[in-house]
PDB file of C-alpha atoms in Angstrom:
ATOM      1  CA  UNK A   1      14.378 -24.811  -7.084  1.00 55.00           C
ATOM      2  CA  UNK A   2      13.339 -22.936  -3.951  1.00 71.00           C
ATOM      3  CA  UNK A   3      11.856 -24.920  -1.085  1.00 83.00           C
ATOM      4  CA  UNK A   4       9.902 -23.822   1.951  1.00 86.00           C
ATOM      5  CA  UNK A   5      13.034 -24.381   4.007  1.00 89.00           C
ATOM      6  CA  UNK A   6      14.914 -21.933   1.757  1.00 87.00           C
ATOM      7  CA  UNK A   7      12.157 -19.319   1.962  1.00 87.00           C
ATOM      8  CA  UNK A   8      11.942 -19.592   5.737  1.00 92.00           C
ATOM      9  CA  UNK A   9      15.724 -19.235   5.942  1.00 93.00           C
ATOM     10  CA  UNK A  10      15.582 -16.119   3.846  1.00 88.00           C
ATOM     11  CA  UNK A  11      12.917 -14.693   6.133  1.00 90.00           C
ATOM     12  CA  UNK A  12      15.060 -15.424   9.171  1.00 94.00           C
ATOM     13  CA  UNK A  13      17.969 -13.633   7.507  1.00 91.00           C
ATOM     14  CA  UNK A  14      15.877 -10.644   6.466  1.00 87.00           C
ATOM     15  CA  UNK A  15      14.437 -10.213   9.991  1.00 90.00           C
ATOM     16  CA  UNK A  16      17.871 -10.673  11.608  1.00 92.00           C
ATOM     17  CA  UNK A  17      19.481  -8.100   9.327  1.00 87.00           C
ATOM     18  CA  UNK A  18      16.577  -5.645   9.793  1.00 82.00           C
ATOM     19  CA  UNK A  19      16.972  -5.960  13.540  1.00 87.00           C
ATOM     20  CA  UNK A  20      20.735  -5.414  13.324  1.00 88.00           C
ATOM     21  CA  UNK A  21      21.500  -8.767  14.898  1.00 94.00           C
ATOM     22  CA  UNK A  22      24.591 -10.741  13.866  1.00 96.00           C
ATOM     23  CA  UNK A  23      24.496 -14.463  13.104  1.00 97.00           C
ATOM     24  CA  UNK A  24      26.675 -15.017  16.167  1.00 97.00           C
ATOM     25  CA  UNK A  25      24.326 -13.090  18.465  1.00 97.00           C
ATOM     26  CA  UNK A  26      21.246 -14.904  17.151  1.00 98.00           C
ATOM     27  CA  UNK A  27      23.062 -18.215  17.539  1.00 97.00           C
ATOM     28  CA  UNK A  28      23.948 -17.423  21.159  1.00 97.00           C
ATOM     29  CA  UNK A  29      20.340 -16.463  21.964  1.00 97.00           C
ATOM     30  CA  UNK A  30      18.976 -19.735  20.511  1.00 97.00           C
ATOM     31  CA  UNK A  31      21.778 -22.047  21.664  1.00 97.00           C
ATOM     32  CA  UNK A  32      23.614 -22.793  18.395  1.00 97.00           C
ATOM     33  CA  UNK A  33      26.807 -21.618  16.705  1.00 97.00           C
ATOM     34  CA  UNK A  34      26.704 -18.974  14.015  1.00 96.00           C
ATOM     35  CA  UNK A  35      27.532 -21.679  11.386  1.00 97.00           C
ATOM     36  CA  UNK A  36      24.181 -23.308  12.159  1.00 97.00           C
ATOM     37  CA  UNK A  37      22.404 -20.011  11.727  1.00 97.00           C
ATOM     38  CA  UNK A  38      24.136 -19.736   8.332  1.00 97.00           C
ATOM     39  CA  UNK A  39      22.777 -23.167   7.397  1.00 96.00           C
ATOM     40  CA  UNK A  40      19.252 -22.264   8.486  1.00 96.00           C
ATOM     41  CA  UNK A  41      19.382 -19.015   6.500  1.00 94.00           C
ATOM     42  CA  UNK A  42      20.619 -20.716   3.364  1.00 91.00           C
ATOM     43  CA  UNK A  43      18.083 -23.512   3.583  1.00 90.00           C
ATOM     44  CA  UNK A  44      20.793 -26.099   3.845  1.00 92.00           C
ATOM     45  CA  UNK A  45      19.419 -27.255   7.179  1.00 94.00           C
ATOM     46  CA  UNK A  46      15.783 -27.392   8.171  1.00 94.00           C
ATOM     47  CA  UNK A  47      14.734 -25.439  11.265  1.00 96.00           C
ATOM     48  CA  UNK A  48      12.796 -27.542  13.751  1.00 96.00           C
ATOM     49  CA  UNK A  49       9.526 -26.162  15.116  1.00 95.00           C
ATOM     50  CA  UNK A  50      11.013 -25.538  18.566  1.00 97.00           C
ATOM     51  CA  UNK A  51      14.121 -23.838  17.150  1.00 97.00           C
ATOM     52  CA  UNK A  52      11.932 -21.664  14.858  1.00 97.00           C
ATOM     53  CA  UNK A  53       9.902 -20.681  17.886  1.00 97.00           C
ATOM     54  CA  UNK A  54      13.138 -19.663  19.707  1.00 98.00           C
ATOM     55  CA  UNK A  55      14.284 -17.710  16.634  1.00 98.00           C
ATOM     56  CA  UNK A  56      10.976 -15.897  16.484  1.00 97.00           C
ATOM     57  CA  UNK A  57      11.219 -14.987  20.171  1.00 97.00           C
ATOM     58  CA  UNK A  58      14.832 -13.789  19.689  1.00 97.00           C
ATOM     59  CA  UNK A  59      13.836 -11.678  16.681  1.00 96.00           C
ATOM     60  CA  UNK A  60      10.686 -10.342  18.353  1.00 95.00           C
ATOM     61  CA  UNK A  61       8.122 -11.654  15.844  1.00 95.00           C
ATOM     62  CA  UNK A  62       5.383 -14.233  15.855  1.00 95.00           C
ATOM     63  CA  UNK A  63       6.436 -17.593  14.352  1.00 96.00           C
ATOM     64  CA  UNK A  64       3.867 -17.096  11.566  1.00 93.00           C
ATOM     65  CA  UNK A  65       6.025 -14.182  10.336  1.00 91.00           C
ATOM     66  CA  UNK A  66       8.317 -16.695   8.625  1.00 92.00           C
ATOM     67  CA  UNK A  67       5.452 -18.196   6.576  1.00 90.00           C
ATOM     68  CA  UNK A  68       3.475 -15.080   5.607  1.00 86.00           C
ATOM     69  CA  UNK A  69       2.970 -14.752   1.898  1.00 81.00           C
ATOM     70  CA  UNK A  70       4.154 -18.270   1.026  1.00 82.00           C
ATOM     71  CA  UNK A  71       1.698 -19.989  -1.338  1.00 79.00           C
ATOM     72  CA  UNK A  72       1.675 -23.479  -2.812  1.00 77.00           C
ATOM     73  CA  UNK A  73       3.576 -24.044  -5.985  1.00 70.00           C
ATOM     74  CA  UNK A  74       2.053 -24.207  -9.499  1.00 58.00           C
ATOM     75  CA  UNK A  75      -0.083 -27.312  -9.742  1.00 50.00           C
ATOM     76  CA  UNK A  76      -0.529 -26.727 -13.522  1.00 52.00           C
ATOM     77  CA  UNK A  77       3.180 -27.209 -14.145  1.00 51.00           C
ATOM     78  CA  UNK A  78       3.290 -30.299 -11.924  1.00 54.00           C
ATOM     79  CA  UNK A  79       5.723 -28.657  -9.501  1.00 57.00           C
ATOM     80  CA  UNK A  80       3.901 -28.478  -6.192  1.00 58.00           C
ATOM     81  CA  UNK A  81       7.084 -28.421  -4.122  1.00 63.00           C
ATOM     82  CA  UNK A  82       8.319 -25.026  -5.223  1.00 68.00           C
ATOM     83  CA  UNK A  83       6.500 -22.413  -3.159  1.00 75.00           C
ATOM     84  CA  UNK A  84       5.495 -19.003  -4.472  1.00 74.00           C
ATOM     85  CA  UNK A  85       6.914 -16.349  -2.232  1.00 71.00           C
ATOM     86  CA  UNK A  86       4.992 -13.074  -2.265  1.00 72.00           C
ATOM     87  CA  UNK A  87       7.775 -11.515  -0.188  1.00 73.00           C
ATOM     88  CA  UNK A  88      10.606 -12.702  -2.354  1.00 72.00           C
ATOM     89  CA  UNK A  89      11.849  -9.139  -2.609  1.00 74.00           C
ATOM     90  CA  UNK A  90      13.266  -9.637   0.897  1.00 70.00           C
ATOM     91  CA  UNK A  91      16.133 -11.475  -0.744  1.00 71.00           C
ATOM     92  CA  UNK A  92      17.392  -8.077  -2.063  1.00 77.00           C
ATOM     93  CA  UNK A  93      19.846  -6.383   0.265  1.00 79.00           C
ATOM     94  CA  UNK A  94      18.468  -2.935  -0.629  1.00 86.00           C
ATOM     95  CA  UNK A  95      14.918  -3.932   0.343  1.00 82.00           C
ATOM     96  CA  UNK A  96      16.066  -5.252   3.689  1.00 79.00           C
ATOM     97  CA  UNK A  97      18.073  -2.136   4.271  1.00 84.00           C
ATOM     98  CA  UNK A  98      15.109   0.060   3.349  1.00 86.00           C
ATOM     99  CA  UNK A  99      12.838  -1.799   5.721  1.00 83.00           C
ATOM    100  CA  UNK A 100      15.408  -1.456   8.485  1.00 82.00           C
ATOM    101  CA  UNK A 101      15.708   2.279   7.974  1.00 87.00           C
ATOM    102  CA  UNK A 102      11.945   2.646   7.689  1.00 88.00           C
ATOM    103  CA  UNK A 103      11.457   0.952  11.110  1.00 84.00           C
ATOM    104  CA  UNK A 104      13.667   3.582  12.749  1.00 88.00           C
ATOM    105  CA  UNK A 105      11.712   6.559  11.413  1.00 92.00           C
ATOM    106  CA  UNK A 106       9.264   8.705  13.403  1.00 94.00           C
ATOM    107  CA  UNK A 107       5.591   7.989  12.547  1.00 92.00           C
ATOM    108  CA  UNK A 108       5.272  11.306  10.644  1.00 94.00           C
ATOM    109  CA  UNK A 109       8.335  10.452   8.532  1.00 94.00           C
ATOM    110  CA  UNK A 110       7.033   6.944   7.911  1.00 92.00           C
ATOM    111  CA  UNK A 111       3.808   8.447   6.547  1.00 93.00           C
ATOM    112  CA  UNK A 112       5.834  10.853   4.335  1.00 94.00           C
ATOM    113  CA  UNK A 113       7.980   8.051   2.941  1.00 92.00           C
ATOM    114  CA  UNK A 114       4.981   5.850   2.231  1.00 91.00           C
ATOM    115  CA  UNK A 115       3.206   8.765   0.475  1.00 92.00           C
ATOM    116  CA  UNK A 116       6.304   9.351  -1.652  1.00 91.00           C
ATOM    117  CA  UNK A 117       6.621   5.706  -2.632  1.00 89.00           C
ATOM    118  CA  UNK A 118       2.898   5.564  -3.519  1.00 89.00           C
ATOM    119  CA  UNK A 119       3.417   8.621  -5.765  1.00 90.00           C
ATOM    120  CA  UNK A 120       6.286   6.925  -7.506  1.00 87.00           C
ATOM    121  CA  UNK A 121       4.281   3.791  -8.214  1.00 84.00           C
ATOM    122  CA  UNK A 122       1.330   5.818  -9.445  1.00 82.00           C
ATOM    123  CA  UNK A 123       3.581   7.758 -11.752  1.00 70.00           C
ATOM    124  CA  UNK A 124       5.021   4.500 -13.101  1.00 62.00           C
ATOM    125  CA  UNK A 125       1.527   3.085 -13.668  1.00 61.00           C
ATOM    126  CA  UNK A 126       0.428   6.239 -15.504  1.00 59.00           C
ATOM    127  CA  UNK A 127       3.576   6.179 -17.678  1.00 58.00           C
ATOM    128  CA  UNK A 128       3.001   2.492 -18.597  1.00 56.00           C
ATOM    129  CA  UNK A 129      -0.627   3.264 -19.479  1.00 53.00           C
ATOM    130  CA  UNK A 130       0.405   6.239 -21.629  1.00 55.00           C
ATOM    131  CA  UNK A 131       3.082   4.211 -23.392  1.00 58.00           C
ATOM    132  CA  UNK A 132       0.508   1.501 -24.232  1.00 55.00           C
ATOM    133  CA  UNK A 133      -1.677   3.952 -26.101  1.00 52.00           C
TER     134      UNK A 133
END
């Protein structure tokens, strides 16, 4: 079962990787060893508010970045502790790599990539609709 600690850890990892920062470098900038960063990222250890603030500063994001898209668990199933993560795709290495590459593009290229991806998703939606007929 995923916990908020796990999801926040995954967000830390995704942002760190996207920024091209090693666990050792992040650890140095926040005053811990890389092993502690590993524990934060895996959700094994909780990140204190002050440490999360330092991580956010080191990774150049607002602290709220680590909570965006997290929703309460399913009350109907009785499991309120398991959060729903709208950005769960950030657990995929390819998604993190794509975001990292996207950030390095010129604005015109970003627009072209986004247009291309939109076209792909529209084509997939049209194919699913046609297949349902």
